[in-house]
Amino acid sequence: MSTFTVLNPATEQAVASVPASSAEQADEAISRAAAAQPGWRAVAPGERASLLRRFADVVDAHNEELAQLEVTGTGHPVGQARWEAGNVAAVLRYYSAGPERLLGQQIPVPGGLNVTFKEPVGIVGLIVPWNFPMPILGWGLGPALAAGNPVIAKPAERTPLTAIRIGELALEAGLPEGVFQVLPGKGSVVGQRLVDHELVRKIVFTGSTEVGSKLMADCARQVKRVTLELGGKSANIVFADADLEQAAATAPYAVFDNAGQDCCARSRILVERSVFDRFMELLEPAVLGVAVGDPGDPGTEMGPLISAEHRARVASYVPDGAPVAFRGQAPAGPGYWYPPTVLAPVGADDPALTEEVFGPVVTVVPVEDEAEAIRIANDTPYGLSGSIWTRDIGRALRVARAVETGNLSVNSHASVRYWTPFGGFKQSGLGRELGPDALDAFTEVKNVFIATE
Ligand code: NDP
């Protein structure tokens, strides 16, 4: 059996060797899921709910272990990694309310009675990226299991360790064999097999727009259900009437969290021209203050990038002579480090302004007014996230309605709350995850007429 090596991005040292599953092993896992499916959908709602709550409790009991795996396997700062493991448990607990709320309708019809049922969609393939291995796994896993579906997760090759452990914890919590399986392996082999196999009825994919759109086309051949969470190039819009201190203090965390490897990163800061210079004065100390370093240190706010290749890709957006306004620190020596970097002024066609960098690089652009801010914010094929800073509530709502993006924050840099819907406009994705309606993405509506005459 072939294996792949997981490297610690902070040290470049090998931390684990993981077997790479084959297409045949994916087929075997799909057979196991198919065998588990009737039993799992037949588990009484209350029992399925308590199994999910027990699963959440077991994940919580292993929070520190999972966090440490993520620190060494992905370079995430330990505080962030603890939050990520906690997020898996919180999402499982939130959706544990789902099995008892899969309500249908009774619709008046002549000559009888019409009722609807929410049936499980079938085997779900979760294809997970390397940037947030635990939360993104949990966002698909919670509602898919709650709706009565077996799940097979394919973690990213570089970051399989926490998913493998969460798969073991599911069994420890009492989930039946075959209901949740984790298959580490190559996307082009295992992931593609999940997409192509007829028994897999739904794919949940998070990753690049390039792979996502290909998988969508592949799924179309079988009219397979698909949810896509893809790239982003989100705007952080700062108007002159905003609390500039707060906007500037949080702007680094809106883009440099997870070293910028975040589809919600607000990597374009659009600042009303009358306050541009003041904003830059405030932004500089905030950027220089980002604590970049040892992911195991609880004070660290930003760790390394995921790989040497990815660092080279990020660095290509800051070529020699690039307009670096200022730049934070990064450790020297081993590790895929890249300092928080602010570019200004940039040309309208600079790739750092127009493309998803997926690293700690932000561009800052002056805008004349509200209309120009909206125009530039929307001048991208993406539409995932964004922030608006203003004290004018009318403007906040006007701009929020005009920006073509799925998730916006007013006077805040936060993106994802698991109890609210998350997803993208345009090429940022298809469908919504999280929030109260996510169960609908994992069920089919069955409509039954019962004659009474
Ligand atoms: P990919 O889209 O290649 O990978 C995401 C996931 O899809 C991984 O699990 C990958 O497996 C799997 N995959 C790849 N090819 C296939 C396939 N043919 N069939 C099924 N599954 C497949 O993203 P990358 O990791 O290459 O990152 C590239 C860029 O994508 C980033 O720089 C960033 O711009 C963007 N990205 C966006 C993310 C987001 O959150 N929206 C997350 C990650 C990346 P494997 O690990 O084996 O390749």
Short mmCIF file of C-alpha atoms and ligand atoms in Angstrom, two decimals:
data_model
loop_
_atom_site.label_atom_id
_atom_site.label_comp_id
_atom_site.label_asym_id
_atom_site.label_seq_id
_atom_site.Cartn_x
_atom_site.Cartn_y
_atom_site.Cartn_z
CA MET A 1 0.00 0.00 0.00
CA SER A 2 1.34 3.46 -0.84
CA THR A 3 1.63 6.05 1.88
CA PHE A 4 2.03 9.79 2.10
CA THR A 5 3.95 11.81 4.62
CA VAL A 6 2.42 14.56 6.72
CA LEU A 7 4.89 17.38 7.36
CA ASN A 8 4.82 19.90 10.19
CA PRO A 9 4.71 23.20 8.27
CA ALA A 10 6.41 25.02 11.16
CA THR A 11 9.45 22.71 11.21
CA GLU A 12 9.36 20.87 7.85
CA GLN A 13 9.76 17.65 9.87
CA ALA A 14 7.73 14.52 9.08
CA VAL A 15 5.08 13.90 11.74
CA ALA A 16 3.19 10.91 10.34
CA SER A 17 2.96 8.50 7.47
CA VAL A 18 -0.57 7.80 6.33
CA PRO A 19 -1.76 5.05 3.99
CA ALA A 20 -3.15 6.38 0.71
CA SER A 21 -6.41 4.58 -0.01
CA SER A 22 -6.96 3.13 -3.47
CA ALA A 23 -10.07 3.35 -5.66
CA GLU A 24 -10.82 -0.29 -4.67
CA GLN A 25 -10.70 0.68 -1.00
CA ALA A 26 -13.06 3.55 -1.75
CA ASP A 27 -15.43 1.04 -3.35
CA GLU A 28 -15.20 -1.16 -0.23
CA ALA A 29 -15.98 1.83 2.00
CA ILE A 30 -18.97 2.70 -0.19
CA SER A 31 -20.21 -0.91 0.16
CA ARG A 32 -19.86 -0.67 3.96
CA ALA A 33 -21.76 2.64 3.94
CA ALA A 34 -24.50 1.10 1.79
CA ALA A 35 -24.78 -1.79 4.24
CA ALA A 36 -25.01 0.63 7.19
CA GLN A 37 -27.55 2.90 5.52
CA PRO A 38 -30.84 1.09 6.27
CA GLY A 39 -29.95 0.64 9.94
CA TRP A 40 -28.87 4.28 10.36
CA ARG A 41 -31.99 5.74 8.79
CA ALA A 42 -34.10 3.41 10.95
CA VAL A 43 -32.53 4.59 14.23
CA ALA A 44 -35.32 6.38 16.10
CA PRO A 45 -34.95 10.18 15.95
CA GLY A 46 -34.37 10.56 19.68
CA GLU A 47 -31.72 7.85 19.66
CA ARG A 48 -29.95 9.37 16.64
CA ALA A 49 -30.00 12.72 18.46
CA SER A 50 -28.45 11.27 21.59
CA LEU A 51 -25.77 9.45 19.56
CA LEU A 52 -24.81 12.79 17.99
CA ARG A 53 -24.69 14.43 21.42
CA ARG A 54 -22.51 11.60 22.70
CA PHE A 55 -20.24 12.01 19.65
CA ALA A 56 -19.98 15.75 20.48
CA ASP A 57 -19.10 14.94 24.10
CA VAL A 58 -16.36 12.52 23.02
CA VAL A 59 -14.92 15.12 20.62
CA ASP A 60 -14.95 17.67 23.46
CA ALA A 61 -13.23 15.19 25.78
CA HIS A 62 -10.42 14.93 23.16
CA ASN A 63 -10.23 18.66 22.40
CA GLU A 64 -6.62 19.04 23.46
CA GLU A 65 -5.46 15.91 21.64
CA LEU A 66 -7.19 17.02 18.42
CA ALA A 67 -5.81 20.55 18.80
CA GLN A 68 -2.25 19.27 19.22
CA LEU A 69 -2.64 17.06 16.12
CA GLU A 70 -3.68 20.16 14.17
CA VAL A 71 -0.79 22.20 15.57
CA THR A 72 1.76 19.68 14.33
CA GLY A 73 -0.06 18.55 11.19
CA THR A 74 -1.15 21.93 9.81
CA GLY A 75 0.78 24.58 11.75
CA HIS A 76 -2.38 26.17 13.16
CA PRO A 77 -1.81 28.21 16.32
CA VAL A 78 -2.91 26.20 19.33
CA GLY A 79 -5.61 28.66 20.42
CA GLN A 80 -7.16 28.49 16.97
CA ALA A 81 -6.84 24.69 16.87
CA ARG A 82 -8.66 24.34 20.20
CA TRP A 83 -11.46 26.53 18.83
CA GLU A 84 -11.60 24.36 15.69
CA ALA A 85 -11.96 21.12 17.65
CA GLY A 86 -14.61 22.82 19.80
CA ASN A 87 -16.42 23.89 16.64
CA VAL A 88 -16.76 20.25 15.52
CA ALA A 89 -18.42 19.38 18.83
CA ALA A 90 -20.63 22.48 18.74
CA VAL A 91 -21.84 21.71 15.22
CA LEU A 92 -22.59 18.08 16.08
CA ARG A 93 -24.54 19.27 19.11
CA TYR A 94 -26.44 21.89 17.08
CA TYR A 95 -27.51 19.30 14.50
CA SER A 96 -28.35 16.74 17.16
CA ALA A 97 -31.63 18.67 17.33
CA GLY A 98 -32.20 17.83 13.67
CA PRO A 99 -33.46 14.23 13.73
CA GLU A 100 -36.46 15.24 15.84
CA ARG A 101 -37.25 18.23 13.59
CA LEU A 102 -37.32 16.58 10.16
CA LEU A 103 -40.89 17.70 9.77
CA GLY A 104 -43.04 17.17 6.69
CA GLN A 105 -46.27 18.88 5.64
CA GLN A 106 -49.91 17.91 5.39
CA ILE A 107 -51.44 19.58 2.32
CA PRO A 108 -55.20 19.80 1.65
CA VAL A 109 -56.18 17.97 -1.56
CA PRO A 110 -59.55 16.75 -2.84
CA GLY A 111 -60.35 13.07 -2.36
CA GLY A 112 -57.70 12.35 0.20
CA LEU A 113 -54.67 13.52 2.09
CA ASN A 114 -51.23 14.65 0.97
CA VAL A 115 -48.26 14.32 3.27
CA THR A 116 -44.59 14.97 2.70
CA PHE A 117 -41.59 13.23 4.24
CA LYS A 118 -37.96 14.32 4.42
CA GLU A 119 -36.02 11.23 3.41
CA PRO A 120 -32.25 10.86 3.77
CA VAL A 121 -30.53 11.58 0.45
CA GLY A 122 -28.19 8.55 0.72
CA ILE A 123 -24.44 8.12 1.03
CA VAL A 124 -22.68 11.49 1.33
CA GLY A 125 -19.10 12.05 0.15
CA LEU A 126 -17.38 14.90 2.01
CA ILE A 127 -14.30 16.22 0.24
CA VAL A 128 -12.41 18.41 2.69
CA PRO A 129 -9.56 20.88 2.02
CA TRP A 130 -6.39 21.46 4.03
CA ASN A 131 -7.11 24.96 5.28
CA PHE A 132 -9.66 24.14 8.03
CA PRO A 133 -9.61 20.33 8.26
CA MET A 134 -11.77 20.07 11.39
CA PRO A 135 -14.50 22.74 11.01
CA ILE A 136 -15.16 22.02 7.33
CA LEU A 137 -15.43 18.31 8.09
CA GLY A 138 -17.92 19.06 10.87
CA TRP A 139 -20.10 21.40 8.79
CA GLY A 140 -20.96 18.59 6.39
CA LEU A 141 -20.83 15.76 8.88
CA GLY A 142 -23.30 17.12 11.46
CA PRO A 143 -26.33 17.72 9.22
CA ALA A 144 -25.60 14.73 6.97
CA LEU A 145 -25.63 12.31 9.93
CA ALA A 146 -28.59 14.05 11.56
CA ALA A 147 -30.62 13.58 8.38
CA GLY A 148 -29.94 9.82 8.48
CA ASN A 149 -27.17 9.50 5.90
CA PRO A 150 -23.92 7.53 6.06
CA VAL A 151 -20.87 9.72 5.41
CA ILE A 152 -17.49 9.02 3.83
CA ALA A 153 -14.98 11.83 4.33
CA LYS A 154 -11.91 12.34 2.15
CA PRO A 155 -9.55 14.69 3.99
CA ALA A 156 -6.91 16.65 2.09
CA GLU A 157 -3.72 14.69 1.54
CA ARG A 158 -1.65 17.18 3.51
CA THR A 159 -3.93 17.28 6.56
CA PRO A 160 -5.65 13.94 7.27
CA LEU A 161 -4.71 13.43 10.93
CA THR A 162 -7.61 15.08 12.78
CA ALA A 163 -10.24 13.61 10.43
CA ILE A 164 -8.82 10.11 10.99
CA ARG A 165 -8.97 10.63 14.76
CA ILE A 166 -12.52 12.04 14.63
CA GLY A 167 -13.53 8.92 12.67
CA GLU A 168 -12.18 6.78 15.54
CA LEU A 169 -13.99 8.95 18.10
CA ALA A 170 -17.28 8.40 16.25
CA LEU A 171 -16.96 4.64 16.88
CA GLU A 172 -15.98 5.26 20.49
CA ALA A 173 -19.15 7.35 20.88
CA GLY A 174 -21.24 4.44 19.63
CA LEU A 175 -21.99 5.34 16.02
CA PRO A 176 -22.58 2.08 14.16
CA GLU A 177 -19.79 0.71 11.91
CA GLY A 178 -19.95 2.13 8.40
CA VAL A 179 -22.00 5.21 9.31
CA PHE A 180 -18.96 7.53 9.31
CA GLN A 181 -15.77 6.51 7.56
CA VAL A 182 -12.63 8.49 6.82
CA LEU A 183 -10.65 7.62 3.71
CA PRO A 184 -7.32 9.40 3.43
CA GLY A 185 -5.96 9.41 -0.09
CA LYS A 186 -5.50 11.39 -3.24
CA GLY A 187 -8.27 13.66 -4.47
CA SER A 188 -7.83 12.41 -8.00
CA VAL A 189 -8.25 8.78 -6.79
CA VAL A 190 -10.44 8.57 -3.67
CA GLY A 191 -12.25 11.89 -4.08
CA GLN A 192 -12.92 11.21 -7.72
CA ARG A 193 -14.23 7.73 -6.92
CA LEU A 194 -16.74 9.21 -4.46
CA VAL A 195 -17.86 11.57 -7.21
CA ASP A 196 -18.13 8.85 -9.84
CA HIS A 197 -19.69 6.02 -7.82
CA GLU A 198 -23.43 5.70 -8.38
CA LEU A 199 -24.19 4.74 -4.76
CA VAL A 200 -22.83 8.06 -3.50
CA ARG A 201 -25.82 10.38 -3.81
CA LYS A 202 -24.40 13.68 -2.62
CA ILE A 203 -21.01 15.39 -2.73
CA VAL A 204 -20.05 18.20 -0.38
CA PHE A 205 -16.88 19.81 -1.68
CA THR A 206 -14.80 22.66 -0.29
CA GLY A 207 -11.71 23.74 -2.18
CA SER A 208 -10.63 25.49 -5.34
CA THR A 209 -13.11 26.80 -7.89
CA GLU A 210 -11.18 24.90 -10.56
CA VAL A 211 -11.68 21.46 -8.96
CA GLY A 212 -15.17 22.35 -7.70
CA SER A 213 -16.47 23.23 -11.14
CA LYS A 214 -14.99 20.03 -12.60
CA LEU A 215 -16.67 17.96 -9.86
CA MET A 216 -19.95 19.75 -10.50
CA ALA A 217 -19.76 18.70 -14.16
CA ASP A 218 -18.88 15.13 -13.14
CA CYS A 219 -21.81 15.05 -10.69
CA ALA A 220 -24.14 16.33 -13.43
CA ARG A 221 -23.73 13.07 -15.36
CA GLN A 222 -25.61 11.25 -12.57
CA VAL A 223 -27.66 14.28 -11.50
CA LYS A 224 -25.83 13.84 -8.21
CA ARG A 225 -26.56 16.46 -5.54
CA VAL A 226 -23.65 18.75 -4.85
CA THR A 227 -22.79 21.55 -2.44
CA LEU A 228 -19.74 23.64 -3.30
CA GLU A 229 -17.80 26.06 -1.08
CA LEU A 230 -15.09 27.58 -3.26
CA GLY A 231 -12.79 30.57 -3.43
CA GLY A 232 -13.21 34.18 -2.39
CA LYS A 233 -11.79 37.65 -2.82
CA SER A 234 -13.74 39.50 -0.20
CA ALA A 235 -13.82 43.23 0.42
CA ASN A 236 -13.46 45.01 3.74
CA ILE A 237 -15.15 48.37 3.06
CA VAL A 238 -14.30 51.21 5.43
CA PHE A 239 -16.33 54.42 5.18
CA ALA A 240 -15.16 57.77 6.56
CA ASP A 241 -17.78 57.78 9.32
CA ALA A 242 -16.67 54.40 10.73
CA ASP A 243 -14.92 53.70 14.01
CA LEU A 244 -11.56 53.79 12.20
CA GLU A 245 -9.60 52.56 15.22
CA GLN A 246 -11.73 49.44 15.46
CA ALA A 247 -11.78 48.86 11.69
CA ALA A 248 -7.98 49.13 11.48
CA ALA A 249 -7.36 47.06 14.63
CA THR A 250 -9.42 44.15 13.30
CA ALA A 251 -8.50 44.36 9.60
CA PRO A 252 -5.34 42.23 10.01
CA TYR A 253 -7.33 39.43 11.63
CA ALA A 254 -9.93 39.62 8.84
CA VAL A 255 -7.26 38.58 6.35
CA PHE A 256 -4.25 37.12 8.20
CA ASP A 257 -6.16 34.62 10.36
CA ASN A 258 -5.02 31.12 9.42
CA ALA A 259 -2.16 32.87 7.57
CA GLY A 260 -4.70 34.10 5.01
CA GLN A 261 -5.53 30.54 3.96
CA ASP A 262 -9.19 31.31 4.34
CA CYS A 263 -11.83 31.53 1.65
CA CYS A 264 -13.48 34.35 3.68
CA ALA A 265 -10.27 36.41 3.92
CA ARG A 266 -11.03 40.08 3.38
CA SER A 267 -8.01 40.50 1.13
CA ARG A 268 -9.10 43.82 -0.40
CA ILE A 269 -9.52 46.75 1.98
CA LEU A 270 -11.48 49.55 0.30
CA VAL A 271 -11.15 52.81 2.24
CA GLU A 272 -13.00 56.06 1.59
CA ARG A 273 -10.35 58.42 0.24
CA SER A 274 -10.89 61.20 2.82
CA VAL A 275 -9.70 58.87 5.62
CA PHE A 276 -7.26 56.73 3.64
CA ASP A 277 -4.07 58.20 5.13
CA ARG A 278 -5.41 58.05 8.69
CA PHE A 279 -6.52 54.45 8.16
CA MET A 280 -3.06 53.47 6.91
CA GLU A 281 -1.47 55.11 9.98
CA LEU A 282 -3.71 53.00 12.20
CA LEU A 283 -3.29 49.82 10.16
CA GLU A 284 0.50 49.75 10.30
CA PRO A 285 0.90 49.11 14.06
CA ALA A 286 -1.99 46.63 13.93
CA VAL A 287 -0.21 44.61 11.23
CA LEU A 288 3.18 44.85 12.92
CA GLY A 289 1.50 43.64 16.13
CA VAL A 290 0.27 40.34 14.70
CA ALA A 291 2.11 37.64 16.65
CA VAL A 292 3.63 35.28 14.06
CA GLY A 293 5.57 32.30 15.33
CA ASP A 294 5.59 28.93 17.09
CA PRO A 295 2.08 27.46 16.66
CA GLY A 296 2.43 25.68 20.01
CA ASP A 297 2.75 29.00 21.87
CA PRO A 298 -0.67 30.15 23.16
CA GLY A 299 0.27 33.76 22.34
CA THR A 300 0.75 33.03 18.63
CA GLU A 301 -1.85 34.50 16.29
CA MET A 302 -0.48 33.41 12.92
CA GLY A 303 1.44 30.29 11.94
CA PRO A 304 3.19 29.20 8.73
CA LEU A 305 1.70 28.47 5.33
CA ILE A 306 0.81 24.87 4.58
CA SER A 307 3.68 23.96 2.23
CA ALA A 308 6.72 25.18 0.35
CA GLU A 309 4.77 25.11 -2.94
CA HIS A 310 2.00 27.19 -1.46
CA ARG A 311 4.48 29.70 -0.05
CA ALA A 312 6.05 30.07 -3.50
CA ARG A 313 2.59 30.67 -4.96
CA VAL A 314 1.79 33.33 -2.34
CA ALA A 315 5.19 34.98 -2.83
CA SER A 316 4.55 35.24 -6.58
CA TYR A 317 1.91 37.89 -5.78
CA VAL A 318 4.63 40.06 -4.21
CA PRO A 319 7.37 40.16 -6.87
CA ASP A 320 10.48 42.31 -6.56
CA GLY A 321 9.41 45.94 -6.80
CA ALA A 322 5.87 45.23 -5.55
CA PRO A 323 4.35 48.23 -3.72
CA VAL A 324 4.81 46.93 -0.16
CA ALA A 325 3.41 49.62 2.16
CA PHE A 326 4.49 47.72 5.27
CA ARG A 327 5.05 44.22 6.44
CA GLY A 328 4.95 42.27 9.70
CA GLN A 329 7.40 39.73 11.02
CA ALA A 330 7.97 36.05 10.29
CA PRO A 331 10.47 33.66 11.87
CA ALA A 332 13.66 32.81 10.00
CA GLY A 333 14.84 29.20 9.61
CA PRO A 334 12.81 26.11 8.86
CA GLY A 335 9.07 26.36 8.26
CA TYR A 336 6.93 27.77 5.48
CA TRP A 337 6.75 31.28 6.93
CA TYR A 338 5.51 34.35 5.15
CA PRO A 339 5.10 37.74 6.83
CA PRO A 340 1.79 39.64 6.89
CA THR A 341 2.14 41.96 3.90
CA VAL A 342 0.20 45.09 2.96
CA LEU A 343 0.29 46.28 -0.64
CA ALA A 344 -0.65 49.86 -1.62
CA PRO A 345 -1.10 51.49 -4.02
CA VAL A 346 -1.76 48.70 -6.53
CA GLY A 347 -2.86 48.89 -10.17
CA ALA A 348 -6.45 47.91 -11.01
CA ASP A 349 -5.20 44.78 -12.82
CA ASP A 350 -2.61 43.71 -10.23
CA PRO A 351 -3.17 39.96 -9.62
CA ALA A 352 -2.81 40.59 -5.86
CA LEU A 353 -5.98 42.70 -6.15
CA THR A 354 -7.91 40.52 -8.59
CA GLU A 355 -6.98 36.91 -7.69
CA GLU A 356 -7.39 34.80 -4.57
CA VAL A 357 -3.93 34.81 -2.93
CA PHE A 358 -4.81 32.44 -0.06
CA GLY A 359 -1.98 33.85 1.99
CA PRO A 360 -1.20 36.80 4.28
CA VAL A 361 -1.23 39.48 1.58
CA VAL A 362 -3.75 42.32 1.52
CA THR A 363 -4.24 45.21 -0.88
CA VAL A 364 -5.60 48.58 0.31
CA VAL A 365 -7.44 50.72 -2.23
CA PRO A 366 -8.87 54.25 -1.86
CA VAL A 367 -12.46 54.72 -3.06
CA GLU A 368 -14.28 58.00 -3.74
CA ASP A 369 -17.71 57.08 -2.43
CA GLU A 370 -20.29 54.40 -1.76
CA ALA A 371 -20.95 53.75 -5.46
CA GLU A 372 -17.28 53.14 -6.22
CA ALA A 373 -16.89 50.91 -3.16
CA ILE A 374 -19.79 48.72 -4.34
CA ARG A 375 -18.49 48.64 -7.91
CA ILE A 376 -15.00 47.51 -6.87
CA ALA A 377 -16.32 45.06 -4.25
CA ASN A 378 -18.40 43.38 -6.97
CA ASP A 379 -15.65 43.46 -9.61
CA THR A 380 -14.64 39.84 -9.01
CA PRO A 381 -15.91 36.43 -10.08
CA TYR A 382 -16.21 35.54 -6.38
CA GLY A 383 -18.81 36.46 -3.76
CA LEU A 384 -18.25 34.75 -0.46
CA SER A 385 -17.76 37.19 2.37
CA GLY A 386 -16.99 40.77 3.34
CA SER A 387 -17.26 43.55 5.91
CA ILE A 388 -18.74 47.05 5.93
CA TRP A 389 -17.62 49.65 8.47
CA THR A 390 -19.90 52.65 8.98
CA ARG A 391 -21.96 54.28 11.73
CA ASP A 392 -24.79 55.01 9.26
CA ILE A 393 -27.27 52.13 9.55
CA GLY A 394 -29.03 53.10 6.31
CA ARG A 395 -25.76 52.98 4.40
CA ALA A 396 -24.81 49.70 6.08
CA LEU A 397 -28.01 48.06 4.86
CA ARG A 398 -27.86 49.70 1.41
CA VAL A 399 -24.31 48.53 0.81
CA ALA A 400 -24.98 45.09 2.31
CA ARG A 401 -27.84 44.61 -0.16
CA ALA A 402 -25.72 45.82 -3.09
CA VAL A 403 -22.59 43.74 -2.49
CA GLU A 404 -22.96 40.40 -4.30
CA THR A 405 -21.73 38.08 -1.62
CA GLY A 406 -23.16 35.40 0.63
CA ASN A 407 -21.93 36.48 4.07
CA LEU A 408 -21.43 40.03 5.26
CA SER A 409 -20.53 41.55 8.60
CA VAL A 410 -21.28 45.14 9.55
CA ASN A 411 -18.75 46.66 11.97
CA SER A 412 -17.27 43.21 12.53
CA HIS A 413 -14.69 41.00 10.87
CA ALA A 414 -16.25 37.66 11.79
CA SER A 415 -17.51 35.36 9.02
CA VAL A 416 -18.96 32.07 10.13
CA ARG A 417 -21.50 31.31 12.84
CA TYR A 418 -22.63 27.70 12.64
CA TRP A 419 -26.24 28.56 13.43
CA THR A 420 -26.51 30.90 10.42
CA PRO A 421 -26.28 29.95 6.72
CA PHE A 422 -22.89 30.05 5.02
CA GLY A 423 -22.15 29.95 1.30
CA GLY A 424 -21.27 31.94 -1.76
CA PHE A 425 -22.63 33.92 -4.67
CA LYS A 426 -21.18 33.63 -8.18
CA GLN A 427 -18.08 31.41 -8.44
CA SER A 428 -17.74 31.14 -4.66
CA GLY A 429 -20.05 28.18 -4.55
CA LEU A 430 -23.40 26.52 -4.77
CA GLY A 431 -25.83 25.90 -1.94
CA ARG A 432 -25.54 26.79 1.71
CA GLU A 433 -24.03 24.99 4.68
CA LEU A 434 -24.77 25.52 8.36
CA GLY A 435 -27.78 27.24 9.88
CA PRO A 436 -31.23 25.77 10.43
CA ASP A 437 -31.86 24.88 6.76
CA ALA A 438 -28.73 22.80 6.18
CA LEU A 439 -30.66 19.58 6.79
CA ASP A 440 -32.58 20.28 3.58
CA ALA A 441 -29.36 19.79 1.62
CA PHE A 442 -29.16 16.22 2.96
CA THR A 443 -32.77 15.18 2.46
CA GLU A 444 -35.14 14.57 -0.44
CA VAL A 445 -38.79 15.57 -0.17
CA LYS A 446 -41.19 12.69 -0.75
CA ASN A 447 -44.79 13.60 -1.54
CA VAL A 448 -47.44 10.94 -0.78
CA PHE A 449 -51.16 11.09 -1.66
CA ILE A 450 -53.52 8.86 0.32
CA ALA A 451 -56.98 8.43 -1.18
CA THR A 452 -59.82 8.57 1.33
CA GLU A 453 -62.70 8.17 -1.09
P1 NDP B 1 -8.19 21.51 -4.27
O1 NDP B 1 -9.47 22.07 -4.75
O2 NDP B 1 -7.29 20.84 -5.23
O3 NDP B 1 -8.44 20.45 -3.09
C1 NDP B 1 -9.53 20.43 -2.21
C2 NDP B 1 -9.93 18.98 -1.90
O4 NDP B 1 -10.37 18.35 -3.09
C3 NDP B 1 -8.78 18.11 -1.38
O5 NDP B 1 -9.28 17.15 -0.47
C4 NDP B 1 -8.30 17.43 -2.64
O6 NDP B 1 -7.58 16.24 -2.42
C5 NDP B 1 -9.62 17.15 -3.33
N1 NDP B 1 -9.53 16.93 -4.77
C6 NDP B 1 -8.60 17.38 -5.64
N2 NDP B 1 -8.86 16.91 -6.88
C7 NDP B 1 -9.97 16.14 -6.80
C8 NDP B 1 -10.73 15.38 -7.74
N3 NDP B 1 -10.42 15.31 -9.03
N4 NDP B 1 -11.81 14.71 -7.30
C9 NDP B 1 -12.17 14.78 -6.01
N5 NDP B 1 -11.48 15.45 -5.08
C10 NDP B 1 -10.39 16.15 -5.46
O7 NDP B 1 -7.43 22.69 -3.54
P2 NDP B 1 -5.87 22.79 -3.26
O8 NDP B 1 -5.62 22.07 -2.01
O9 NDP B 1 -5.04 22.40 -4.43
O10 NDP B 1 -5.70 24.35 -3.10
C11 NDP B 1 -5.56 25.16 -4.28
C12 NDP B 1 -6.20 26.49 -4.07
O11 NDP B 1 -7.61 26.34 -3.89
C13 NDP B 1 -5.76 27.25 -2.83
O12 NDP B 1 -4.56 27.90 -3.02
C14 NDP B 1 -6.94 28.17 -2.66
O13 NDP B 1 -6.84 29.27 -3.52
C15 NDP B 1 -8.13 27.31 -3.02
N6 NDP B 1 -8.73 26.64 -1.86
C16 NDP B 1 -9.88 27.14 -1.37
C17 NDP B 1 -10.43 26.59 -0.23
C18 NDP B 1 -11.68 27.10 0.37
O14 NDP B 1 -11.85 27.03 1.58
N7 NDP B 1 -12.60 27.58 -0.42
C19 NDP B 1 -9.80 25.48 0.47
C20 NDP B 1 -8.60 24.99 -0.15
C21 NDP B 1 -8.12 25.58 -1.28
P3 NDP B 1 -5.96 16.28 -2.34
O15 NDP B 1 -5.64 16.85 -1.02
O16 NDP B 1 -5.56 14.89 -2.47
O17 NDP B 1 -5.51 17.13 -3.48
#
